[in-house]
Short mmCIF file of N, CA, C and O and ligand atoms in Angstrom, two decimals:
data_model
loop_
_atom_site.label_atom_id
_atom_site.label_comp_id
_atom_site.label_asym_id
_atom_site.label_seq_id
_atom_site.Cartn_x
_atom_site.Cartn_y
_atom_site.Cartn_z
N UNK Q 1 122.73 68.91 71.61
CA UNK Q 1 123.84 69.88 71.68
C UNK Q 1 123.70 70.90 70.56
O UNK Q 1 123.35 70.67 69.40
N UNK Q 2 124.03 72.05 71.10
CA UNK Q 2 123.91 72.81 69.75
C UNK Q 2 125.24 73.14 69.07
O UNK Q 2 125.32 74.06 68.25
N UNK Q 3 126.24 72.39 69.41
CA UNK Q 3 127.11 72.63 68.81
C UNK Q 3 128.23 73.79 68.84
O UNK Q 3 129.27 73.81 68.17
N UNK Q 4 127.77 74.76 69.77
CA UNK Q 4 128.68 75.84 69.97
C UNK Q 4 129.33 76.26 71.75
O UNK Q 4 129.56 77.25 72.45
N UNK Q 5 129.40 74.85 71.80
CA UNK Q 5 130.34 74.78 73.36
C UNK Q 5 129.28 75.51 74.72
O UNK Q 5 129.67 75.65 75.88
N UNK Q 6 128.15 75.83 74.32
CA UNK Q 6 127.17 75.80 75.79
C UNK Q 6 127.39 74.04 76.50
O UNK Q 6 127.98 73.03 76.12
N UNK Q 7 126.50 74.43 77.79
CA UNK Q 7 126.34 73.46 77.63
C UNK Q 7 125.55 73.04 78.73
O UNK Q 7 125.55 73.27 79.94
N UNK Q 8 124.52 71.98 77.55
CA UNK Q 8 123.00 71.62 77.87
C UNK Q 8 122.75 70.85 78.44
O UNK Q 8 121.85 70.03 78.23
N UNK Q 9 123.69 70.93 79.58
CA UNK Q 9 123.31 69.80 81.16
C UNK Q 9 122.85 70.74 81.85
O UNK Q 9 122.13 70.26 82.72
N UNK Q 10 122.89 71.76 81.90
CA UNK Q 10 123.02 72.35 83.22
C UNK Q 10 121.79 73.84 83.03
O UNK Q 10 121.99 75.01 82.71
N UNK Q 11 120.37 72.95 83.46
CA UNK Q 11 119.11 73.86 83.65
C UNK Q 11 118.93 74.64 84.96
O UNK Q 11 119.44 74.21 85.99
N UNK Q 12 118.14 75.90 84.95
CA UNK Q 12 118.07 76.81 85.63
C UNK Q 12 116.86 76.79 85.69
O UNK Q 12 116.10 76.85 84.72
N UNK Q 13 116.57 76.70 86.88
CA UNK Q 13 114.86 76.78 87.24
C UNK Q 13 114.94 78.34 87.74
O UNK Q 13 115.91 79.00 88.10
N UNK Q 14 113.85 78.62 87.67
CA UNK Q 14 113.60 79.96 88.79
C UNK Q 14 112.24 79.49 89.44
O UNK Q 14 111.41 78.99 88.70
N UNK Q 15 111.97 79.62 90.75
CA UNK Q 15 110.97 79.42 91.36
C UNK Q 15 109.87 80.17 92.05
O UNK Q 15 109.98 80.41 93.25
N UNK Q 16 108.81 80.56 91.35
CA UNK Q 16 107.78 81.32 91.32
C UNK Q 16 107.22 81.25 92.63
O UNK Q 16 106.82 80.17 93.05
N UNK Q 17 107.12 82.53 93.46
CA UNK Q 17 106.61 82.75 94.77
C UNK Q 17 104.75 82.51 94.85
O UNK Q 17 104.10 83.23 94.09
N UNK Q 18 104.12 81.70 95.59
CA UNK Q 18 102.88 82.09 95.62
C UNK Q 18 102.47 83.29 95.99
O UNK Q 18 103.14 83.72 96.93
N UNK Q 19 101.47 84.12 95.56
CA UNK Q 19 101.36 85.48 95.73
C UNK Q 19 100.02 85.52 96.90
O UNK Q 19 98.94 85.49 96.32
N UNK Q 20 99.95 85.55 98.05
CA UNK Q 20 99.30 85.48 99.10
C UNK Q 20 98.71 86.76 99.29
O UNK Q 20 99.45 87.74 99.41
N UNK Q 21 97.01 86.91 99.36
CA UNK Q 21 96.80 88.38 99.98
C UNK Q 21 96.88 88.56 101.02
O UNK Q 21 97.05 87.76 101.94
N UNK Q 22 96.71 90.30 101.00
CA UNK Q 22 97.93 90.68 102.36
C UNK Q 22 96.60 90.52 103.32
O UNK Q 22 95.46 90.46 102.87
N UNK Q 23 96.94 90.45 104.78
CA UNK Q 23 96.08 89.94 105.44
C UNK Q 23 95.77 91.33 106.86
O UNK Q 23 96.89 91.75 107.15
N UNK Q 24 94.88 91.93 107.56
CA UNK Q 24 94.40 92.43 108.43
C UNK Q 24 94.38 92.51 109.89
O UNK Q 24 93.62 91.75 110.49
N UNK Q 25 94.79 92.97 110.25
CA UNK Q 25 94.59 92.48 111.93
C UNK Q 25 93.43 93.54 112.25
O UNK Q 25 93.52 94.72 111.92
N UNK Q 26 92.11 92.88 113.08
CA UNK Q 26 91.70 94.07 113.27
C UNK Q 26 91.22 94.21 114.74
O UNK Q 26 90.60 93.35 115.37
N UNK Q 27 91.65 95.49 115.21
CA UNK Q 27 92.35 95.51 117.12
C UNK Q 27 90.83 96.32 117.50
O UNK Q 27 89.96 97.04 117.01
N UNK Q 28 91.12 95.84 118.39
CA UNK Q 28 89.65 96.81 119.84
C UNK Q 28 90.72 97.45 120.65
O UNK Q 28 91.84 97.05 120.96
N UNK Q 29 90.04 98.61 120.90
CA UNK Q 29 90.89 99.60 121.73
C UNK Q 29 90.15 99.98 123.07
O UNK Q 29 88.99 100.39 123.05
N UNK Q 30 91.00 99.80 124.45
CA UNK Q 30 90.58 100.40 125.67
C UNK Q 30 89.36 101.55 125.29
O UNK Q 30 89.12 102.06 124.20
N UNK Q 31 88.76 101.74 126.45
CA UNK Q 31 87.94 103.07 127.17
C UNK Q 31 87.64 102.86 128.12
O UNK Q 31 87.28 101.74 128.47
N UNK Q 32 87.71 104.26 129.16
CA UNK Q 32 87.12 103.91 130.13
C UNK Q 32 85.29 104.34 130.55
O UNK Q 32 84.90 105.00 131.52
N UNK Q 33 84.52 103.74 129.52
CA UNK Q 33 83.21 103.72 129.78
C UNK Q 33 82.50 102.49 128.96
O UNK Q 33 81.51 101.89 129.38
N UNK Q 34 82.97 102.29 128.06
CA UNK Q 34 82.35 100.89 127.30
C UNK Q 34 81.84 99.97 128.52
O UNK Q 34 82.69 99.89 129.39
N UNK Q 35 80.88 99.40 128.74
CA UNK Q 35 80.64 98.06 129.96
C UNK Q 35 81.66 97.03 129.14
O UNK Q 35 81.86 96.85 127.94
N UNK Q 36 82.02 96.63 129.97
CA UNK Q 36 82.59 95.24 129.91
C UNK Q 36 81.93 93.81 129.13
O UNK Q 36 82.53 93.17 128.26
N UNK Q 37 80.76 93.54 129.58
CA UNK Q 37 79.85 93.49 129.10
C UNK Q 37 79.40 93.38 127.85
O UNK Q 37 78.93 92.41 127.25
N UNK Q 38 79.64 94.62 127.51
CA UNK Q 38 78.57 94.48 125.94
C UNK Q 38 80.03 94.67 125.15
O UNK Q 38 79.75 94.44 123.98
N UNK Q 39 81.35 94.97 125.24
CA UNK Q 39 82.51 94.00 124.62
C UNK Q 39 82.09 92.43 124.77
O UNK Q 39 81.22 91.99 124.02
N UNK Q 40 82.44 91.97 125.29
CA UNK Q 40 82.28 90.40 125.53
C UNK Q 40 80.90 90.23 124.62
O UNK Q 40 81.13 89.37 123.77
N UNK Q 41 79.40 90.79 124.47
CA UNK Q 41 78.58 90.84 123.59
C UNK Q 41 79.50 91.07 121.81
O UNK Q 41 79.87 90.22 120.99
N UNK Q 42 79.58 92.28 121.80
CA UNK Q 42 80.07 92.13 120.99
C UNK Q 42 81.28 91.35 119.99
O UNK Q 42 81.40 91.29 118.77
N UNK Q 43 82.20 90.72 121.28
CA UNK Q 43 83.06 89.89 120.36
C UNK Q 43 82.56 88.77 120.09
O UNK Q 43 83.03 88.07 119.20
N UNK Q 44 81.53 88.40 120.83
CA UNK Q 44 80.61 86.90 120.39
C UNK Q 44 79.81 87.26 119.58
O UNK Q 44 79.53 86.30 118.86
N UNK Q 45 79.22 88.25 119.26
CA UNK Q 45 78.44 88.57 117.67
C UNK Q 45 79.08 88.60 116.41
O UNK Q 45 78.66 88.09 115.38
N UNK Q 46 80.29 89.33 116.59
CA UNK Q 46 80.34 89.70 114.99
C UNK Q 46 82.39 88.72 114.61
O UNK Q 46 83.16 88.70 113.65
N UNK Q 47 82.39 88.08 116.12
CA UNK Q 47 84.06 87.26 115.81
C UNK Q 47 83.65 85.82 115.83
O UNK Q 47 84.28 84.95 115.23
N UNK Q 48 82.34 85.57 116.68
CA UNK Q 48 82.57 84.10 116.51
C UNK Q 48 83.28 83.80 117.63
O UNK Q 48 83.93 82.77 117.48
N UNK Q 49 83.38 84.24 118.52
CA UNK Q 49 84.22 83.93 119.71
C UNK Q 49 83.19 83.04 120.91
O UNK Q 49 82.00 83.34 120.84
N UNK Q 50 83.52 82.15 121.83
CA UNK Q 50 82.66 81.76 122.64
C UNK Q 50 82.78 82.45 123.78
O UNK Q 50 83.68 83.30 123.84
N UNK Q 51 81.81 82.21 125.04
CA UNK Q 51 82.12 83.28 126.60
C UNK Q 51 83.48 83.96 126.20
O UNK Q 51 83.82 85.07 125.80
N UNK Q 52 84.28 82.37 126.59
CA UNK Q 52 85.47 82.18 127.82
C UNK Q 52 86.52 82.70 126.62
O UNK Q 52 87.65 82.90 127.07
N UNK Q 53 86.38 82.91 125.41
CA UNK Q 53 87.44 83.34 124.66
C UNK Q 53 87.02 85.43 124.59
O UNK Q 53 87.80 86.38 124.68
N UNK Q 54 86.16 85.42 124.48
CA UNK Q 54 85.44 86.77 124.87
C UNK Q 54 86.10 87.65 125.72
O UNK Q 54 86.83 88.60 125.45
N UNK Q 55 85.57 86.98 127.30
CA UNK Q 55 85.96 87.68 127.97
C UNK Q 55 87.40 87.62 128.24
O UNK Q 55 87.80 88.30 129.17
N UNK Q 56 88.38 86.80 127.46
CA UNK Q 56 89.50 86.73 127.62
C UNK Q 56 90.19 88.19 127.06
O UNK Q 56 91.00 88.98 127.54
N UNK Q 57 89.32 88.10 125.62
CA UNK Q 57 89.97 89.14 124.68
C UNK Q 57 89.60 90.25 125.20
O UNK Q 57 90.55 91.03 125.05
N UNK Q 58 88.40 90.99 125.95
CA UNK Q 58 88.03 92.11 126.33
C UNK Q 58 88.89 92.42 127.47
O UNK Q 58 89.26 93.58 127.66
N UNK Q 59 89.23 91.43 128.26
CA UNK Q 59 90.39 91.56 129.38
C UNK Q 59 91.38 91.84 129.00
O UNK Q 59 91.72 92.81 129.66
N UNK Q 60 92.38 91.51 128.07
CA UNK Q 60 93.60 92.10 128.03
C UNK Q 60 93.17 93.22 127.03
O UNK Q 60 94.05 94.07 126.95
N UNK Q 61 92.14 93.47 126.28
CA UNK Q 61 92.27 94.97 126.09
C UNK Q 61 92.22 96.31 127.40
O UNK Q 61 92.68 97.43 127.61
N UNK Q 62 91.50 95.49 127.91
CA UNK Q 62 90.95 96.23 129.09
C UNK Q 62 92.42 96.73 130.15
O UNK Q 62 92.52 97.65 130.97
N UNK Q 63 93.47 95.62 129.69
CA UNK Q 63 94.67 95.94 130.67
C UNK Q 63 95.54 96.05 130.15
O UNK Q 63 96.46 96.79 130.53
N UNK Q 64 95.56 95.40 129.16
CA UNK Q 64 96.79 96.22 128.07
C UNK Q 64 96.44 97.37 126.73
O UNK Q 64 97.22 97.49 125.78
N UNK Q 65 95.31 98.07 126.83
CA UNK Q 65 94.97 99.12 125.53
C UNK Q 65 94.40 98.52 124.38
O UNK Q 65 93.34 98.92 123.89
N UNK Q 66 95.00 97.67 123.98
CA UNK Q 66 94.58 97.16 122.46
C UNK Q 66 94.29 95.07 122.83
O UNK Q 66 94.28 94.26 123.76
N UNK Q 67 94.16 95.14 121.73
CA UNK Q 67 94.02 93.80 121.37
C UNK Q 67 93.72 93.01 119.98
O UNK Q 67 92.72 93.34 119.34
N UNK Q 68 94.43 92.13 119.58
CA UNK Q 68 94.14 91.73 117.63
C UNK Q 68 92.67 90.98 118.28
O UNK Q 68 92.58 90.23 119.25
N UNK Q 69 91.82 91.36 117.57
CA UNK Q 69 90.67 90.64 117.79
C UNK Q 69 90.78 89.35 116.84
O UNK Q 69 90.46 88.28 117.36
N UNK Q 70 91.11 89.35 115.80
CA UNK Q 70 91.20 88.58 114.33
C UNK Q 70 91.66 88.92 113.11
O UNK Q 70 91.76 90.05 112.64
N UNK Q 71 91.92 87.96 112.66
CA UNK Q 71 93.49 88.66 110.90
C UNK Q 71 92.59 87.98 109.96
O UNK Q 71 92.36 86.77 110.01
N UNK Q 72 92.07 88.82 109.07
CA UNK Q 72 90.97 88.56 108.01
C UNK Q 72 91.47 89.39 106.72
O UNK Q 72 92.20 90.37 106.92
N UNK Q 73 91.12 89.06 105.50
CA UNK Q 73 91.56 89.66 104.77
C UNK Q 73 90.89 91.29 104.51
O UNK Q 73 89.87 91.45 105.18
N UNK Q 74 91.24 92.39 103.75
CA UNK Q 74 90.76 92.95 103.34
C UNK Q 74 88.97 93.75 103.89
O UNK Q 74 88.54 94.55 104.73
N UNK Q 75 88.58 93.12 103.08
CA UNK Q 75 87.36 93.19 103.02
C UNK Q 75 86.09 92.67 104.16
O UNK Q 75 85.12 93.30 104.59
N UNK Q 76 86.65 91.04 104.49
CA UNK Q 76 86.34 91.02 105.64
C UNK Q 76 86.74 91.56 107.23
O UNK Q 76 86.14 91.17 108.23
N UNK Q 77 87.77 92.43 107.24
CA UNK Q 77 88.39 93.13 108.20
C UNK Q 77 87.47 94.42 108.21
O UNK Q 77 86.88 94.89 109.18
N UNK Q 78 87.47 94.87 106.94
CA UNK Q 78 86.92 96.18 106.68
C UNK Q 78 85.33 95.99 107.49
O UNK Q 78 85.13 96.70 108.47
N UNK Q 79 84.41 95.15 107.10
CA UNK Q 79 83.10 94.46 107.22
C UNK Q 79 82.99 94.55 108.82
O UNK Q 79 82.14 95.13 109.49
N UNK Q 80 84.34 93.67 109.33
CA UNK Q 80 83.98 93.53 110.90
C UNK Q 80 84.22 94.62 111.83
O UNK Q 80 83.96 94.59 113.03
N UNK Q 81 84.87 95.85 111.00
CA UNK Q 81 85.33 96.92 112.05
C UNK Q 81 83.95 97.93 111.95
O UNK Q 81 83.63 98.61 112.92
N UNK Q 82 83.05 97.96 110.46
CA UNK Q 82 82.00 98.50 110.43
C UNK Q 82 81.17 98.22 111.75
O UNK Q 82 81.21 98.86 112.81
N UNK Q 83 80.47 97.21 111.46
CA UNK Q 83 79.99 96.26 112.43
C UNK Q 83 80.09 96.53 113.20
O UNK Q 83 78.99 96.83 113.66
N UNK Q 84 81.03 96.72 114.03
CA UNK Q 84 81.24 96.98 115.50
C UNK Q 84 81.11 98.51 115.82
O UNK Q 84 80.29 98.99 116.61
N UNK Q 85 82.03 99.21 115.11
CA UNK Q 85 81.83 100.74 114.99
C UNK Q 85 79.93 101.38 114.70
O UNK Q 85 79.28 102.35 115.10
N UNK Q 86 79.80 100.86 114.30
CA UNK Q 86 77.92 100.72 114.28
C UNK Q 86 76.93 100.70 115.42
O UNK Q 86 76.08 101.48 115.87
N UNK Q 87 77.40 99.43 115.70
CA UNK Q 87 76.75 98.66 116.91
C UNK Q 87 76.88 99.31 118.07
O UNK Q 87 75.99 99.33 118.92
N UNK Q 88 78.42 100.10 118.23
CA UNK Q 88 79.02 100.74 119.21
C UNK Q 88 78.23 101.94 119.33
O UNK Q 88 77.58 102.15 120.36
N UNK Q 89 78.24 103.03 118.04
CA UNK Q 89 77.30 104.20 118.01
C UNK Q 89 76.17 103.95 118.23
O UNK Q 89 75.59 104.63 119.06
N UNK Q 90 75.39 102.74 117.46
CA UNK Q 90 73.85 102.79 118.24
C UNK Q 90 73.77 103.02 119.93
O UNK Q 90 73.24 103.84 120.67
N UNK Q 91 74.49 101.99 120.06
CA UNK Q 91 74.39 101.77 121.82
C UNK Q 91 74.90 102.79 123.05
O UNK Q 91 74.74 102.79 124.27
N UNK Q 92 75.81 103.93 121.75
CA UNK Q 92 76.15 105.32 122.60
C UNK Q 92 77.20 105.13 123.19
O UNK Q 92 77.54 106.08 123.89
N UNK Q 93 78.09 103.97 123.18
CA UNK Q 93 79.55 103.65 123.80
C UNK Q 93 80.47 104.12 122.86
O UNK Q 93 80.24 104.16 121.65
N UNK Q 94 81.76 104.58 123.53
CA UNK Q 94 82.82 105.42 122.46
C UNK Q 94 83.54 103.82 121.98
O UNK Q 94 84.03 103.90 120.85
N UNK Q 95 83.62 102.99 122.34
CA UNK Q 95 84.09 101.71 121.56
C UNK Q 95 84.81 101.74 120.74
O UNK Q 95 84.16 101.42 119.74
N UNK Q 96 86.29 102.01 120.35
CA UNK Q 96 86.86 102.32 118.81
C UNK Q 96 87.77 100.96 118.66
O UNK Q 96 88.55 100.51 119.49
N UNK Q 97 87.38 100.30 117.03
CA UNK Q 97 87.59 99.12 116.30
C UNK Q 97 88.48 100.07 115.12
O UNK Q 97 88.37 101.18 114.59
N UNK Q 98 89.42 98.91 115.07
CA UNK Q 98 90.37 99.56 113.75
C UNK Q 98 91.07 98.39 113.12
O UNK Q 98 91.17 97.26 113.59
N UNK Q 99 91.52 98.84 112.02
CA UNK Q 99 92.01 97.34 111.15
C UNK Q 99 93.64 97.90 110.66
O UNK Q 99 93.70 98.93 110.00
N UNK Q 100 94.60 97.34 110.93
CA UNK Q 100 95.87 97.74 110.77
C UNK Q 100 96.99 95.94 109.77
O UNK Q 100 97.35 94.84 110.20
N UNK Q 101 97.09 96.63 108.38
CA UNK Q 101 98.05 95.77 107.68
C UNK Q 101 98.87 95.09 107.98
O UNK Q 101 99.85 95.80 108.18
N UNK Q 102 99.14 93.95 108.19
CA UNK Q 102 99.81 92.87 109.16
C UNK Q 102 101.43 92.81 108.74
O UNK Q 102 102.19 92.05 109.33
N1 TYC V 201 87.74 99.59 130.24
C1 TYC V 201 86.31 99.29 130.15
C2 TYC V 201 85.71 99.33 131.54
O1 TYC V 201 86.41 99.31 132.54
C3 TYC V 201 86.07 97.92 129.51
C4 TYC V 201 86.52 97.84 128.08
C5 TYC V 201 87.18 96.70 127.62
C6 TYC V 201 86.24 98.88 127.18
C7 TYC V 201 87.58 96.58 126.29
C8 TYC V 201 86.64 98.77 125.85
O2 TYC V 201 87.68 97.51 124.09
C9 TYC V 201 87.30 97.63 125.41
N2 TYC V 201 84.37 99.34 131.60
#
């Protein structure tokens, strides 16, 4: 006790947030000339995706405009939209990959 009428029962925590980095979504966007095809190629190269998850994801871009391909941080978001945007210009398809803050 310190003697001047506080009083030292009664502690106050404050509880420190873990600080999580911010994380990526990074989307494939419709066209109408990309093959079908070499989407489904491409999301099994550079996502790690198998067939049947592939051609899943190239399908609802294909019918709904967009699609989250995968939520990666930073850097690896940045990495996988290169990648594709690359791959896309070599091969002469308008293909557009973009990475948008979750
Ligand atoms: N719409 C294209 C076609 O009919 C296929 C396609 C799917 C293109 C997904 C881009 O991100 C895309 N050939």
């Amino acid at each position: 006790d310190q003697g001047n009428g506080t009083d030292n029962s009664v502690l106050t925590k404050t509880r420190s947030r873990t600080q999580r980095p911010p994380l990526y979504k990074v989307l494939l966007l419709n066209d109408d000339y990309t093959p079908m095809e070499f989407v489904v190629h491409i999301l099994e190269r550079f996502f790690g995706l198998n067939h049947a998850q592939a051609f899943e994801i190239m399908l609802t871009v294909h019918k709904k405009g967009l699609a989250v391909v995968g939520v990666f941080s930073f850097e690896v978001a940045e990495t996988k939209v290169a990648q594709v945007m690359d791959f896309a210009r070599r091969h002469q398809h308008p293909l557009q990959c973009t990475m948008e803050k979750e």
